[in-house]
CSV table of C-alpha atoms and ligand atoms in Angstrom, one decimal:
chain,number,residue,atom,x,y,z
A,204,MET,CA,15.8,-13.9,14.5
A,205,VAL,CA,16.7,-17.4,15.4
A,206,GLY,CA,19.6,-18.0,12.7
A,207,LYS,CA,23.0,-19.7,11.7
A,208,TYR,CA,24.6,-16.7,10.1
A,209,THR,CA,24.1,-14.2,13.2
A,210,GLY,CA,26.8,-11.7,13.0
A,211,LEU,CA,26.7,-11.7,9.2
A,212,SER,CA,23.4,-9.5,9.3
A,213,ASP,CA,23.8,-9.4,5.4
A,214,SER,CA,22.8,-12.8,4.6
A,215,TYR,CA,19.4,-11.6,6.3
A,216,LEU,CA,19.0,-8.4,4.4
A,217,SER,CA,15.8,-9.1,2.7
A,218,VAL,CA,14.3,-10.4,6.3
A,219,LEU,CA,15.5,-7.4,7.8
A,220,LYS,CA,14.2,-5.1,5.0
A,221,ALA,CA,10.8,-6.9,5.1
A,222,LEU,CA,10.9,-6.5,9.0
A,223,LEU,CA,11.4,-2.8,8.7
A,224,HIS,CA,8.6,-2.5,6.3
A,225,SER,CA,6.1,-4.2,8.5
A,226,SER,CA,7.4,-2.2,11.2
A,227,VAL,CA,7.2,1.3,10.2
A,228,ALA,CA,3.6,0.1,8.7
A,229,CYS,CA,2.9,-0.5,12.6
A,230,ARG,CA,4.7,2.6,13.3
A,231,ARG,CA,6.8,0.7,15.9
A,232,LYS,CA,10.3,0.9,15.7
A,233,LEU,CA,12.1,-2.2,15.3
A,234,PHE,CA,14.9,-3.8,17.4
A,235,VAL,CA,16.3,-7.1,16.5
A,236,ASP,CA,18.3,-9.3,18.6
A,237,TRP,CA,20.4,-12.2,16.8
A,238,VAL,CA,20.5,-15.5,18.5
A,239,PRO,CA,23.0,-18.0,17.3
A,240,ALA,CA,20.6,-21.0,16.7
A,241,SER,CA,23.5,-23.6,18.0
A,242,ASP,CA,23.9,-21.3,20.9
A,243,LEU,CA,20.7,-22.9,22.3
A,244,GLU,CA,21.3,-26.0,22.3
A,245,ASN,CA,22.6,-28.5,25.2
A,246,GLU,CA,25.8,-28.9,24.0
A,247,THR,CA,26.6,-25.1,24.4
A,248,ALA,CA,25.2,-25.4,27.7
A,249,LYS,CA,28.0,-27.6,28.4
A,250,GLU,CA,30.7,-25.9,26.3
A,251,ASN,CA,29.9,-22.3,26.9
A,252,PRO,CA,27.4,-21.7,29.5
A,253,GLU,CA,27.6,-18.0,29.0
A,254,ASN,CA,27.0,-18.1,25.4
A,255,TYR,CA,24.0,-20.2,26.2
A,256,ARG,CA,22.4,-18.0,28.7
A,257,ASN,CA,22.9,-15.1,26.8
A,258,SER,CA,21.4,-16.6,24.1
A,259,TRP,CA,18.3,-18.1,26.0
A,260,ASN,CA,17.5,-14.9,27.7
A,261,LEU,CA,17.4,-13.1,24.2
A,262,LEU,CA,15.0,-15.5,23.0
A,263,LYS,CA,13.1,-15.2,26.4
A,264,GLY,CA,13.1,-11.5,26.0
A,265,ALA,CA,11.6,-11.2,22.2
A,266,ASP,CA,8.2,-10.2,21.2
A,267,ALA,CA,8.5,-12.1,18.5
A,268,VAL,CA,10.7,-15.0,17.0
A,269,LEU,CA,11.3,-15.5,13.6
A,270,VAL,CA,13.2,-18.9,12.1
A,271,PRO,CA,14.4,-17.5,8.6
A,272,GLY,CA,15.4,-19.8,5.7
A,273,GLY,CA,18.6,-22.3,5.7
A,274,PHE,CA,20.8,-25.1,4.2
A,275,GLY,CA,22.6,-27.8,6.5
A,276,ASP,CA,22.5,-29.1,9.5
A,277,ARG,CA,24.2,-27.0,12.2
A,278,GLY,CA,21.8,-25.2,14.5
A,279,VAL,CA,19.2,-27.1,13.6
A,280,GLU,CA,18.2,-28.2,17.1
A,281,GLY,CA,18.6,-25.0,18.6
A,282,LYS,CA,16.1,-23.9,15.9
A,283,ILE,CA,13.4,-26.5,17.1
A,284,LEU,CA,14.1,-25.7,20.3
A,285,ALA,CA,13.2,-22.1,19.4
A,286,ALA,CA,10.1,-22.8,17.5
A,287,LYS,CA,9.0,-25.0,20.5
A,288,TYR,CA,9.7,-22.4,23.1
A,289,ALA,CA,7.4,-19.9,20.9
A,290,ARG,CA,4.5,-22.3,20.4
A,291,GLU,CA,4.4,-23.4,24.1
A,292,ASN,CA,4.5,-19.8,25.4
A,293,ARG,CA,2.5,-18.1,22.5
A,294,ILE,CA,5.2,-16.2,21.2
A,295,PRO,CA,4.4,-14.9,17.8
A,296,TYR,CA,6.5,-17.1,15.7
A,297,LEU,CA,7.1,-17.1,11.4
A,298,GLY,CA,8.9,-19.6,10.1
A,299,ILE,CA,10.6,-19.5,6.6
A,300,CYS,CA,11.3,-22.4,4.3
A,301,LEU,CA,13.6,-23.9,6.9
A,302,GLY,CA,12.0,-22.0,9.3
A,303,MET,CA,8.4,-23.7,8.3
A,304,GLN,CA,9.8,-27.1,8.2
A,305,ILE,CA,11.4,-26.6,11.5
A,306,ALA,CA,8.0,-26.0,13.1
A,307,VAL,CA,6.5,-29.2,11.4
A,308,ILE,CA,9.3,-31.2,12.7
A,309,GLU,CA,9.0,-29.7,16.4
A,310,TYR,CA,5.3,-30.8,16.2
A,311,ALA,CA,6.0,-34.0,14.9
A,312,ARG,CA,8.4,-34.6,17.9
A,313,SER,CA,6.2,-33.0,20.7
A,314,ILE,CA,2.8,-33.2,19.6
A,315,LEU,CA,2.8,-36.5,17.6
A,316,GLY,CA,5.3,-37.7,20.2
A,317,LEU,CA,7.7,-39.0,17.6
A,318,GLN,CA,10.8,-38.1,19.3
A,319,ASP,CA,13.2,-38.9,16.2
A,320,ALA,CA,11.0,-37.1,13.6
A,321,ASN,CA,13.2,-35.1,11.4
A,322,SER,CA,13.7,-33.6,8.0
A,323,THR,CA,15.5,-36.4,5.7
A,324,GLU,CA,18.1,-33.3,4.8
A,325,PHE,CA,19.5,-33.7,8.6
A,326,ASP,CA,18.8,-37.4,9.2
A,327,PRO,CA,18.7,-39.4,5.7
A,328,ASN,CA,17.7,-42.3,7.7
A,329,THR,CA,14.9,-41.0,10.1
A,330,PRO,CA,12.2,-43.7,10.9
A,331,ASN,CA,9.8,-40.2,11.0
A,332,PRO,CA,10.8,-38.5,7.9
A,333,CYS,CA,8.0,-35.3,8.3
A,334,VAL,CA,10.2,-33.6,5.7
A,335,ILE,CA,11.6,-34.9,2.7
A,336,PHE,CA,13.7,-34.3,-0.5
A,337,MET,CA,11.1,-33.4,-3.4
A,338,PRO,CA,10.9,-36.2,-5.7
A,339,GLU,CA,11.3,-34.0,-8.5
A,340,GLY,CA,14.7,-32.8,-7.0
A,341,SER,CA,17.8,-34.2,-8.2
A,342,LYS,CA,20.5,-35.1,-5.4
A,343,THR,CA,23.4,-35.2,-8.0
A,344,HIS,CA,22.6,-32.1,-9.9
A,345,MET,CA,22.7,-29.2,-7.4
A,346,GLY,CA,21.5,-25.6,-8.0
A,347,GLY,CA,19.0,-25.6,-10.6
A,348,THR,CA,17.0,-28.5,-9.5
A,349,MET,CA,16.4,-26.9,-6.7
A,350,ARG,CA,12.3,-25.5,-6.6
A,351,LEU,CA,13.1,-21.8,-7.9
A,352,GLY,CA,11.1,-18.7,-8.3
A,353,SER,CA,7.5,-17.4,-8.4
A,354,ARG,CA,5.0,-20.5,-7.7
A,355,ARG,CA,1.5,-20.1,-6.7
A,356,THR,CA,-0.1,-21.2,-3.5
A,357,TYR,CA,-4.0,-21.8,-3.0
A,358,PHE,CA,-5.8,-21.0,-0.4
A,359,GLN,CA,-7.5,-23.8,1.8
A,360,VAL,CA,-9.2,-22.4,4.9
A,361,LYS,CA,-11.2,-19.1,4.8
A,362,ASP,CA,-11.1,-17.8,8.0
A,363,SER,CA,-6.9,-18.8,8.8
A,364,LYS,CA,-5.0,-16.2,9.8
A,365,SER,CA,-3.0,-16.2,6.4
A,366,THR,CA,-6.0,-16.5,4.4
A,367,LYS,CA,-7.2,-12.8,6.1
A,368,LEU,CA,-3.4,-11.4,6.0
A,369,PHE,CA,-3.2,-11.8,2.3
A,370,GLY,CA,-6.7,-9.9,2.0
A,371,ASN,CA,-8.9,-13.3,1.8
A,372,ARG,CA,-7.6,-13.9,-1.9
A,373,SER,CA,-7.7,-17.6,-3.3
A,374,PHE,CA,-4.4,-17.5,-4.3
A,375,VAL,CA,-0.9,-15.5,-3.9
A,376,ASP,CA,2.2,-15.8,-6.2
A,377,GLU,CA,5.4,-16.2,-4.1
A,378,ARG,CA,9.1,-16.7,-4.6
A,379,HIS,CA,10.8,-20.0,-3.7
A,380,ARG,CA,13.8,-21.6,-3.4
A,381,HIS,CA,13.8,-25.4,-1.5
A,382,ARG,CA,15.0,-29.3,-2.0
A,383,TYR,CA,12.8,-30.3,0.6
A,384,GLU,CA,8.8,-30.1,1.8
A,385,VAL,CA,6.6,-31.6,4.2
A,386,ASN,CA,6.0,-35.1,3.9
A,387,PRO,CA,2.7,-35.2,2.2
A,388,ASP,CA,1.7,-38.8,3.7
A,389,MET,CA,2.0,-37.3,7.2
A,390,VAL,CA,-0.2,-34.0,6.5
A,391,GLN,CA,-3.7,-36.0,7.7
A,392,GLN,CA,-1.7,-37.1,10.9
A,393,PHE,CA,-0.7,-33.2,11.5
A,394,GLU,CA,-4.2,-32.0,10.6
A,395,ASP,CA,-5.4,-34.2,13.0
A,396,ALA,CA,-3.3,-33.4,15.5
A,397,GLY,CA,-4.2,-29.6,15.0
A,398,LEU,CA,-1.8,-28.6,13.1
A,399,SER,CA,-3.3,-26.5,9.7
A,400,PHE,CA,-2.0,-26.5,6.5
A,401,THR,CA,-3.8,-23.3,5.2
A,402,GLY,CA,-1.8,-23.0,2.1
A,403,LYS,CA,-0.8,-25.6,-0.3
A,404,ASP,CA,0.3,-25.8,-4.3
A,405,GLU,CA,-2.1,-26.2,-7.4
A,406,THR,CA,-1.6,-30.1,-6.9
A,407,GLY,CA,-2.8,-29.9,-3.4
A,408,HIS,CA,0.2,-32.1,-2.4
A,409,ARG,CA,2.8,-29.4,-1.8
A,410,MET,CA,2.5,-27.9,1.7
A,411,GLU,CA,3.0,-23.7,1.5
A,412,ILE,CA,1.8,-22.7,4.5
A,413,VAL,CA,1.5,-23.8,7.8
A,414,GLU,CA,-0.4,-22.4,10.8
A,415,LEU,CA,-1.7,-23.0,14.3
A,416,PRO,CA,-5.3,-21.7,14.5
A,417,ASN,CA,-5.6,-21.4,18.5
A,418,HIS,CA,-2.4,-19.7,18.8
A,419,PRO,CA,-1.6,-15.9,19.1
A,420,TYR,CA,0.3,-16.1,15.8
A,421,PHE,CA,2.2,-19.2,14.3
A,422,ILE,CA,2.9,-19.2,10.6
A,423,GLY,CA,5.2,-21.1,8.5
A,424,VAL,CA,5.9,-20.6,5.2
A,425,GLN,CA,7.4,-22.5,2.6
A,426,PHE,CA,8.4,-19.6,0.2
A,427,HIS,CA,10.4,-16.4,0.8
A,428,PRO,CA,8.1,-13.5,1.4
A,429,GLU,CA,10.8,-11.4,2.2
A,430,PHE,CA,11.6,-11.1,-1.5
A,431,LYS,CA,8.2,-9.3,-2.4
A,432,SER,CA,7.9,-7.1,0.7
A,433,ARG,CA,8.9,-3.3,0.0
A,434,PRO,CA,8.3,-0.1,1.6
A,435,GLY,CA,4.4,0.9,1.7
A,436,LYS,CA,3.5,-2.7,0.8
A,437,PRO,CA,4.9,-4.8,3.4
A,438,SER,CA,4.7,-9.0,3.3
A,439,ALA,CA,1.4,-9.9,4.4
A,440,VAL,CA,2.8,-12.6,7.2
A,441,PHE,CA,5.8,-10.2,8.4
A,442,LEU,CA,3.1,-7.9,8.8
A,443,GLY,CA,0.9,-10.2,10.6
A,444,LEU,CA,4.3,-11.0,12.7
A,445,ILE,CA,4.9,-7.5,13.4
A,446,ALA,CA,1.3,-6.9,14.4
A,447,ALA,CA,1.0,-9.9,16.6
A,448,ALA,CA,4.1,-9.0,18.6
A,449,CYS,CA,2.8,-5.2,19.3
A,450,GLY,CA,-1.1,-5.9,19.9
A,451,GLN,CA,-2.2,-4.5,16.4
A,452,LEU,CA,-3.2,-8.1,15.0
A,453,ASP,CA,-6.5,-7.9,16.0
A,454,SER,CA,-7.4,-4.6,14.0
A,455,LEU,CA,-5.1,-5.8,11.2
A,456,LEU,CA,-7.5,-8.6,10.7
A,457,LYS,CA,-10.6,-6.7,10.5
A,458,LYS,CA,-9.4,-4.1,8.7
A,459,GLY,CA,-8.8,-7.1,6.1
A,460,GLY,CA,-5.2,-7.9,6.4
A,461,ALA,CA,-2.1,-6.4,4.8
A,462,PRO,CA,-2.5,-3.1,2.3
A,463,THR,CA,-1.4,-5.3,-1.0
A,464,HIS,CA,-4.1,-4.2,-3.3
A,465,VAL,CA,-2.7,-1.9,-5.7
A,466,LEU,CA,-5.1,-0.4,-8.3
A,467,SER,CA,-4.5,-0.4,-11.6
A,468,ASN,CA,-3.9,3.4,-11.5
A,469,GLY,CA,-0.9,2.9,-9.3
A,470,THR,CA,-3.0,3.9,-6.1
A,471,SER,CA,-3.7,1.5,-3.4
A,472,GLY,CA,-7.3,1.4,-1.6
A,473,GLU,CA,-5.6,2.2,1.5
A,474,LYS,CA,-3.3,5.0,3.1
A,475,PHE,CA,0.7,4.3,3.8
A,476,HIS,CA,2.7,5.5,6.6
A,477,ARG,CA,6.2,6.5,5.8
A,478,ASN,CA,8.3,7.6,8.9
A,479,GLY,CA,5.0,8.3,10.4
A,480,THR,CA,3.6,10.4,7.6
A,481,THR,CA,0.5,9.5,5.9
A,482,LEU,CA,1.2,10.1,2.3
A,483,ALA,CA,-1.5,12.2,0.9
A,484,ASN,CA,-3.3,10.2,-1.6
A,485,GLY,CA,-2.0,6.8,-0.4
A,486,SER,CA,-0.1,6.6,-3.5
A,487,LEU,CA,2.7,3.5,-4.3
A,488,ASP,CA,4.1,5.6,-7.3
A,489,GLY,CA,7.3,7.5,-7.1
A,490,ILE,CA,10.3,6.2,-5.1
A,491,TYR,CA,8.3,3.0,-4.0
A,492,ARG,CA,7.2,2.1,-6.8
A,493,ASN,CA,10.8,2.0,-9.1
A,494,GLY,CA,13.1,2.6,-6.4
A,495,ASN,CA,14.4,-0.5,-6.2
A,496,GLY,CA,14.4,-1.4,-9.8
A,497,VAL,CA,12.0,-4.7,-9.2
A,498,HIS,CA,8.8,-5.0,-11.1
A,499,VAL,CA,6.2,-6.2,-8.5
B,609,LIG,N1,16.0,-22.1,1.7
B,609,LIG,C1,15.6,-22.7,2.5
B,609,LIG,O1,15.3,-22.2,4.0
B,609,LIG,C2,15.7,-24.5,2.4
B,609,LIG,C3,15.2,-25.1,3.4
B,609,LIG,C4,15.7,-26.5,3.0
B,609,LIG,N2,17.1,-26.4,3.3
B,609,LIG,C5,15.2,-27.2,1.6
B,609,LIG,O2,16.0,-27.2,0.8
B,609,LIG,O3,14.2,-27.2,1.4
């Protein structure tokens, strides 16, 4: 986990829980290494070579890389380096919200050759704004003007990993919390260079899921899938990340993705594993359904 609030794992509690739900589903023990994003930066190499070395060693030892959401520019360059490392070395990568925007900035710099590409959140005057302030937002009224809450994502590419992971549905509703978005004017340029936008909002202009088809697992989502992940019903993209990290992605995709189909009688079509035990009837009722008080 490459983030800003390392050492303060509560900030990423939902993300940790989502990783755990997916690890249980894959019957693997989860180990999370916290990598402070700014420690990956060249500045740290000069100022604190030991932290720099340790952080890069942690990153290089990881089976998967996750860049979670965030605001503000501290550590952004380190997160970009982490995304670059995962892309180039074919390490499973999941970028959430800012983590998705980071992946897009990295692609613009490394593949489109736009060295100074950035989000206008971090460089308002960048000549290559590949992530921009959403037109409907307000810079003077923060808070409620964010794009918040449940919004719909429509899948665009039939055989993409994300589409399959979400069970080949035509759309999914996920939670949002952001002010910036991928610059719609640059989408064609990205697509021509191999980056696939596999999920978009209802207008088709707002990018929700980005994916590298020729990478074992490289997915960025503008939404926050961690908020809808539950024990026994792991988030599709988290499950994909963990499955990719432990060699189970192919079989997961063949099975038709994440076990998210809850039937009207409260049972799922599949059997679920809890602490290594298979629940007899695959039921999602009882503690899982209501245990956290959130209506799914
Ligand atoms: N929650 C997030 O990661 C937000 C990402 C970015 N800072 C934005 O506002 O769009």
